[in-house]
Amino acid sequence: MSSDEVPHQGVLRPAPESFLSGELISAISRDGIDHHRRGLLRGAFGAAVAAMAGSAVASDPDIVTPPEWSRTLGKPVATNPYGLPSLYEQNIIRRQSPGLTQTDQASVAFTPLQSMFGMITPSGLHFERHHQGWVDIDPRRHRLMINGLVDTPVVFTMEELMRMPSVSRMHFLECGANTALEWGNSAVPTVQYTHGMLSGSEWTGVPLSLLLERAGYDRRAQFLLAEGADGSSMTRTINMENALDDAIVAYGQNGEMLRPEQGYPLRLVVPGVQGVSWVKWLRRLEVGDMPYAAKDEASHYVDLMPDGSQRQYTAIQEAKSVITAPSAGQKLQTKGYYCITGLAWSGRGTVTKVEVSVDGGRNWREARLEGPVLPKMLTRFNFDWVWQGDAALLQSRVHDSTGYIQPQRAELVAVRGTRSIYHNNAIQTWRIAPSGEVDNVQLG
Ligand code: MTE
């Protein structure tokens, strides 16, 4: 990475006093547990906070003299008819990993997880993964066809779809190839590149089950083929179980129409299932009685096992978590209090617990889950930590509602080997050096 690419929060500085006290207290009271705050202010954290408070306020020129923005007229309303982030946030962008792919069309741009708050990814920062570039389709010319083992093949216009009963649900979308490079090495420099094929959105659309009912699907059918309208001929087999459970034919994302990069005007949302099955620019669903062995499931998105066999049709994204800050590429500037923060999710249900270790997995303590905790959605976790200036190895591990616990890398490698590309849900380790620099390491 060149220096102009250093992500926001690349340097974790102690906040000025006024910001710090508000931020700290609201962060603690948000979970509604008073003893946290009392404990925090009385104990080691209290000392850490006290050490940070009172710094440089009297000499701060923006406090001594009101800055220009307090003395002038602001810009008129609707200067930006569609709102844009602050000028000072221009570094918070999706990034492509140089050299990762041969063309920019069959490529990926990663979400800047190190700079995200909460559980929703702004639509403009949702990661992008295209097999043959993205297209901006005229919705008036777009159709969805349902055919195959149905009473009557049907073709819907967008207008017809948008008049049907709709649902809005929050779900994560993770590419099966997320964290792929970690199978082999730990050279990946930031969490944006290790885990940034991950985003969380509110999706709006028609339940797929309703559309299948409307077409009169054969009750013995076990599979669907979903097909996209882009030049990649993206086709994926979807299990009928997933299709009828909670899948959505979606046109909305975070309260507005889908972004073109996310499949405007229509995409499939298959909660908990790997991203490749969330077919974008969705134009056809065929009801069938056997898996289709399409190109993107016969040779791609398969797991190469240690004995040389290929595991096909892996669907569900297993439980996974990652600390997003502090994370590789960042630097702790001073000793003292830090809120270790991160994301946890499970394709099989809800996150029930997240633990954090600061000594490479020898000791674990429970993190706070910031609600709401929703099925098959990102869950934000926070963990209070006072850094004494020593070397540390930060890890997080998630437990989900099935009782599954995220594995250490060595445990996963013992079963899966290291020649896979897909479905790496191992515990991630960030090393903090006494200098405060954070980098990516693999243990064991
Ligand atoms: N659908 C179509 N039609 N074409 C594509 O290239 N990419 C797939 C899936 N759906 C793809 C597609 C892959 S591999 C992933 S991970 C997700 O879309 C990525 O969705 P996003 O770009 O909205 O993040």
Short mmCIF file of C-alpha atoms in Angstrom, two decimals, residues 107-374:
data_model
loop_
_atom_site.label_atom_id
_atom_site.label_comp_id
_atom_site.label_asym_id
_atom_site.label_seq_id
_atom_site.Cartn_x
_atom_site.Cartn_y
_atom_site.Cartn_z
CA SER A 107 -12.42 -8.57 -9.65
CA VAL A 108 -13.27 -7.45 -6.16
CA ALA A 109 -13.26 -4.19 -4.19
CA PHE A 110 -13.20 -4.62 -0.40
CA THR A 111 -15.25 -2.86 2.31
CA PRO A 112 -13.13 -0.70 4.69
CA LEU A 113 -14.14 -2.65 7.82
CA GLN A 114 -11.55 -0.82 9.94
CA SER A 115 -13.57 2.38 9.63
CA MET A 116 -17.11 1.04 10.01
CA PHE A 117 -19.36 1.44 13.04
CA GLY A 118 -22.39 -0.61 14.08
CA MET A 119 -23.75 -3.37 11.89
CA ILE A 120 -24.91 -1.69 8.65
CA THR A 121 -22.55 -1.06 5.75
CA PRO A 122 -23.33 2.17 3.88
CA SER A 123 -24.48 1.15 0.40
CA GLY A 124 -21.63 3.09 -1.25
CA LEU A 125 -19.10 1.04 0.73
CA HIS A 126 -20.68 -2.39 0.21
CA PHE A 127 -17.98 -4.66 -1.22
CA GLU A 128 -18.20 -5.44 -4.92
CA ARG A 129 -17.51 -8.80 -6.53
CA HIS A 130 -18.24 -9.15 -10.21
CA HIS A 131 -17.35 -11.93 -12.62
CA GLN A 132 -17.70 -9.79 -15.72
CA GLY A 133 -18.12 -6.18 -14.62
CA TRP A 134 -21.23 -4.42 -13.34
CA VAL A 135 -24.16 -3.19 -15.40
CA ASP A 136 -26.79 -0.50 -14.82
CA ILE A 137 -30.03 -2.03 -16.14
CA ASP A 138 -33.07 -0.02 -17.22
CA PRO A 139 -35.72 -1.33 -14.79
CA ARG A 140 -38.46 -0.81 -17.40
CA ARG A 141 -36.75 -3.40 -19.60
CA HIS A 142 -35.91 -5.88 -16.83
CA ARG A 143 -37.96 -9.09 -16.35
CA LEU A 144 -37.90 -12.01 -13.91
CA MET A 145 -38.99 -15.37 -15.33
CA ILE A 146 -39.91 -18.41 -13.23
CA ASN A 147 -39.99 -21.66 -15.20
CA GLY A 148 -39.13 -25.36 -14.90
CA LEU A 149 -41.20 -27.60 -12.63
CA VAL A 150 -44.07 -25.13 -12.24
CA ASP A 151 -47.77 -25.16 -13.19
CA THR A 152 -47.43 -21.98 -15.23
CA PRO A 153 -44.17 -20.31 -16.21
CA VAL A 154 -44.48 -16.65 -15.24
CA VAL A 155 -42.69 -13.45 -16.22
CA PHE A 156 -42.77 -10.46 -13.85
CA THR A 157 -42.01 -6.84 -14.64
CA MET A 158 -40.37 -4.72 -11.94
CA GLU A 159 -43.62 -2.83 -11.52
CA GLU A 160 -45.48 -6.08 -10.83
CA LEU A 161 -42.86 -7.23 -8.35
CA MET A 162 -42.87 -3.93 -6.48
CA ARG A 163 -46.66 -4.07 -6.07
CA MET A 164 -46.45 -7.41 -4.24
CA PRO A 165 -46.27 -7.84 -0.44
CA SER A 166 -42.72 -7.05 0.67
CA VAL A 167 -40.43 -7.71 3.64
CA SER A 168 -37.35 -5.81 4.90
CA ARG A 169 -34.67 -7.81 6.73
CA MET A 170 -31.09 -7.23 7.80
CA HIS A 171 -28.57 -9.82 6.68
CA PHE A 172 -24.84 -10.08 6.11
CA LEU A 173 -23.43 -10.88 2.69
CA GLU A 174 -20.04 -12.63 2.72
CA CYS A 175 -18.23 -13.95 -0.32
CA GLY A 176 -17.17 -17.60 0.05
CA ALA A 177 -13.68 -16.38 -0.88
CA ASN A 178 -13.49 -13.89 1.99
CA THR A 179 -10.24 -14.35 3.96
CA ALA A 180 -8.97 -16.60 1.14
CA LEU A 181 -5.41 -15.33 1.25
CA GLU A 182 -5.11 -16.30 4.91
CA TRP A 183 -5.07 -19.98 3.96
CA GLY A 184 -1.52 -19.54 2.74
CA ASN A 185 0.19 -16.67 4.49
CA SER A 186 -0.26 -13.65 6.68
CA ALA A 187 1.07 -10.99 4.33
CA VAL A 188 -2.33 -9.35 3.91
CA PRO A 189 -1.78 -5.86 5.33
CA THR A 190 -5.20 -4.74 6.66
CA VAL A 191 -8.58 -6.08 7.77
CA GLN A 192 -10.05 -4.42 4.67
CA TYR A 193 -8.21 -7.01 2.56
CA THR A 194 -8.40 -9.98 4.95
CA HIS A 195 -12.14 -9.75 5.75
CA GLY A 196 -13.59 -6.97 3.57
CA MET A 197 -15.63 -9.20 1.26
CA LEU A 198 -18.25 -8.79 3.96
CA SER A 199 -21.07 -6.27 4.33
CA GLY A 200 -24.36 -5.96 6.20
CA SER A 201 -27.53 -4.34 4.82
CA GLU A 202 -31.24 -4.11 5.20
CA TRP A 203 -32.71 -5.83 2.13
CA THR A 204 -36.27 -5.22 0.88
CA GLY A 205 -38.21 -7.30 -1.60
CA VAL A 206 -40.69 -10.09 -2.18
CA PRO A 207 -40.28 -13.37 -0.26
CA LEU A 208 -39.11 -15.94 -2.79
CA SER A 209 -41.63 -18.44 -1.36
CA LEU A 210 -44.47 -16.14 -2.47
CA LEU A 211 -43.22 -16.00 -6.06
CA LEU A 212 -42.80 -19.78 -6.15
CA GLU A 213 -46.37 -20.20 -4.86
CA ARG A 214 -47.57 -17.82 -7.54
CA ALA A 215 -45.92 -19.98 -10.23
CA GLY A 216 -47.30 -23.19 -8.67
CA TYR A 217 -43.98 -24.96 -8.04
CA ASP A 218 -43.86 -28.77 -7.92
CA ARG A 219 -43.76 -29.72 -4.22
CA ARG A 220 -41.26 -32.51 -4.96
CA ALA A 221 -38.73 -30.07 -6.46
CA GLN A 222 -35.59 -29.71 -4.36
CA PHE A 223 -33.55 -27.15 -6.26
CA LEU A 224 -33.69 -23.84 -8.08
CA LEU A 225 -31.38 -22.42 -10.69
CA ALA A 226 -30.87 -18.67 -10.29
CA GLU A 227 -29.55 -16.79 -13.33
CA GLY A 228 -28.19 -13.26 -13.68
CA ALA A 229 -28.58 -10.90 -16.65
CA ASP A 230 -24.94 -9.75 -16.79
CA GLY A 231 -22.43 -11.07 -19.31
CA SER A 232 -20.95 -13.56 -16.82
CA SER A 233 -23.91 -15.95 -17.20
CA MET A 234 -23.84 -16.35 -13.45
CA THR A 235 -25.97 -19.36 -12.55
CA ARG A 236 -26.20 -21.02 -9.17
CA THR A 237 -28.12 -23.96 -7.71
CA ILE A 238 -30.15 -22.89 -4.65
CA ASN A 239 -31.54 -25.50 -2.22
CA MET A 240 -35.33 -25.38 -2.08
CA GLU A 241 -35.01 -25.44 1.72
CA ASN A 242 -33.15 -22.09 1.67
CA ALA A 243 -35.43 -20.73 -1.05
CA LEU A 244 -38.60 -21.39 0.95
CA ASP A 245 -37.12 -20.43 4.33
CA ASP A 246 -36.04 -16.79 4.22
CA ALA A 247 -34.80 -15.97 0.71
CA ILE A 248 -35.89 -12.64 -0.81
CA VAL A 249 -36.07 -11.41 -4.38
CA ALA A 250 -34.79 -7.97 -3.42
CA TYR A 251 -34.97 -4.56 -5.06
CA GLY A 252 -34.20 -2.47 -1.95
CA GLN A 253 -31.01 -1.96 0.03
CA ASN A 254 -30.76 0.25 3.12
CA GLY A 255 -34.00 2.07 2.39
CA GLU A 256 -33.47 2.85 -1.30
CA MET A 257 -33.23 0.90 -4.54
CA LEU A 258 -30.26 -1.45 -4.87
CA ARG A 259 -27.07 0.13 -6.12
CA PRO A 260 -26.10 -1.01 -9.66
CA GLU A 261 -22.99 -2.69 -8.25
CA GLN A 262 -25.25 -4.71 -5.95
CA GLY A 263 -27.54 -5.93 -8.74
CA TYR A 264 -30.00 -3.11 -9.54
CA PRO A 265 -32.85 -3.56 -10.13
CA LEU A 266 -33.16 -7.12 -8.73
CA ARG A 267 -31.01 -9.59 -6.82
CA LEU A 268 -31.44 -12.78 -4.88
CA VAL A 269 -30.85 -12.60 -1.13
CA VAL A 270 -30.16 -16.03 0.41
CA PRO A 271 -29.47 -15.30 4.11
CA GLY A 272 -26.55 -17.22 5.62
CA VAL A 273 -25.50 -18.66 2.25
CA GLN A 274 -22.22 -17.69 0.54
CA GLY A 275 -22.29 -14.55 -1.59
CA VAL A 276 -21.96 -16.19 -4.99
CA SER A 277 -25.49 -17.59 -4.59
CA TRP A 278 -26.90 -14.06 -4.11
CA VAL A 279 -27.30 -13.74 -7.88
CA LYS A 280 -27.34 -10.09 -9.00
CA TRP A 281 -29.32 -8.62 -11.91
CA LEU A 282 -31.60 -11.66 -11.35
CA ARG A 283 -33.56 -12.53 -14.48
CA ARG A 284 -34.59 -16.20 -14.17
CA LEU A 285 -35.39 -18.86 -11.60
CA GLU A 286 -35.83 -22.42 -12.81
CA VAL A 287 -37.39 -25.02 -10.52
CA GLY A 288 -35.62 -28.39 -10.86
CA ASP A 289 -35.14 -31.80 -9.29
CA MET A 290 -31.35 -32.03 -9.20
CA PRO A 291 -28.36 -29.72 -8.70
CA TYR A 292 -27.36 -28.01 -11.93
CA ALA A 293 -23.55 -28.33 -11.71
CA ALA A 294 -23.20 -24.86 -13.28
CA LYS A 295 -19.72 -23.55 -14.04
CA ASP A 296 -19.59 -21.47 -10.86
CA GLU A 297 -20.26 -24.51 -8.69
CA ALA A 298 -18.58 -27.37 -10.55
CA SER A 299 -15.08 -25.90 -10.68
CA HIS A 300 -15.28 -22.65 -8.69
CA TYR A 301 -16.46 -22.18 -5.11
CA VAL A 302 -15.46 -25.77 -4.31
CA ASP A 303 -13.22 -26.72 -1.39
CA LEU A 304 -9.98 -28.55 -2.18
CA MET A 305 -9.54 -31.01 0.69
CA PRO A 306 -6.19 -32.36 1.98
CA ASP A 307 -6.78 -35.74 0.25
CA GLY A 308 -7.13 -34.00 -3.14
CA SER A 309 -10.91 -34.38 -3.37
CA GLN A 310 -13.16 -31.40 -4.09
CA ARG A 311 -16.08 -30.56 -1.80
CA GLN A 312 -18.94 -29.10 -3.88
CA TYR A 313 -22.07 -27.18 -2.96
CA THR A 314 -20.86 -25.77 0.34
CA ALA A 315 -23.63 -23.31 1.01
CA ILE A 316 -23.65 -21.92 4.53
CA GLN A 317 -21.10 -19.41 5.81
CA GLU A 318 -20.00 -20.80 9.20
CA ALA A 319 -19.71 -18.60 12.29
CA LYS A 320 -16.84 -16.14 12.12
CA SER A 321 -15.64 -12.98 13.85
CA VAL A 322 -12.86 -10.45 13.46
CA ILE A 323 -11.51 -7.50 15.43
CA THR A 324 -11.77 -4.50 13.13
CA ALA A 325 -9.91 -2.03 15.39
CA PRO A 326 -7.18 -2.16 16.45
CA SER A 327 -6.23 -4.16 13.37
CA ALA A 328 -3.27 -4.61 11.02
CA GLY A 329 -1.90 -1.39 9.52
CA GLN A 330 -2.99 0.73 12.50
CA LYS A 331 -0.84 2.09 15.29
CA LEU A 332 -1.62 2.64 18.96
CA GLN A 333 -0.15 6.04 19.75
CA THR A 334 -0.13 5.97 23.54
CA LYS A 335 -0.66 3.52 26.38
CA GLY A 336 -4.07 3.53 28.02
CA TYR A 337 -7.69 2.73 27.31
CA TYR A 338 -8.83 1.29 23.96
CA CYS A 339 -12.21 -0.06 22.98
CA ILE A 340 -11.43 -3.21 21.01
CA THR A 341 -14.25 -3.49 18.50
CA GLY A 342 -15.25 -5.99 15.84
CA LEU A 343 -17.91 -7.94 14.00
CA ALA A 344 -19.29 -11.45 14.47
CA TRP A 345 -21.80 -13.37 12.37
CA SER A 346 -23.12 -16.86 11.65
CA GLY A 347 -24.84 -18.23 8.56
CA ARG A 348 -26.60 -20.77 10.77
CA GLY A 349 -28.34 -18.43 13.20
CA THR A 350 -27.51 -15.82 15.80
CA VAL A 351 -24.34 -14.87 17.60
CA THR A 352 -24.68 -15.90 21.26
CA LYS A 353 -21.28 -14.90 22.62
CA VAL A 354 -18.01 -13.30 21.53
CA GLU A 355 -14.82 -13.66 23.53
CA VAL A 356 -11.64 -11.64 23.16
CA SER A 357 -8.10 -12.71 23.99
CA VAL A 358 -5.15 -10.33 24.24
CA ASP A 359 -2.59 -13.11 24.70
CA GLY A 360 -3.02 -15.21 21.57
CA GLY A 361 -5.82 -17.43 22.86
CA ARG A 362 -4.47 -18.45 26.28
CA ASN A 363 -7.09 -16.47 28.22
CA TRP A 364 -10.49 -15.33 27.01
CA ARG A 365 -12.95 -12.72 28.36
CA GLU A 366 -16.45 -12.03 27.17
CA ALA A 367 -17.09 -8.99 24.95
CA ARG A 368 -20.25 -6.84 25.01
CA LEU A 369 -22.65 -7.52 22.15
CA GLU A 370 -24.21 -4.32 20.84
CA GLY A 371 -27.80 -5.02 19.95
CA PRO A 372 -29.85 -5.76 18.08
CA VAL A 373 -28.47 -9.27 17.65
CA LEU A 374 -30.25 -10.63 14.58
#
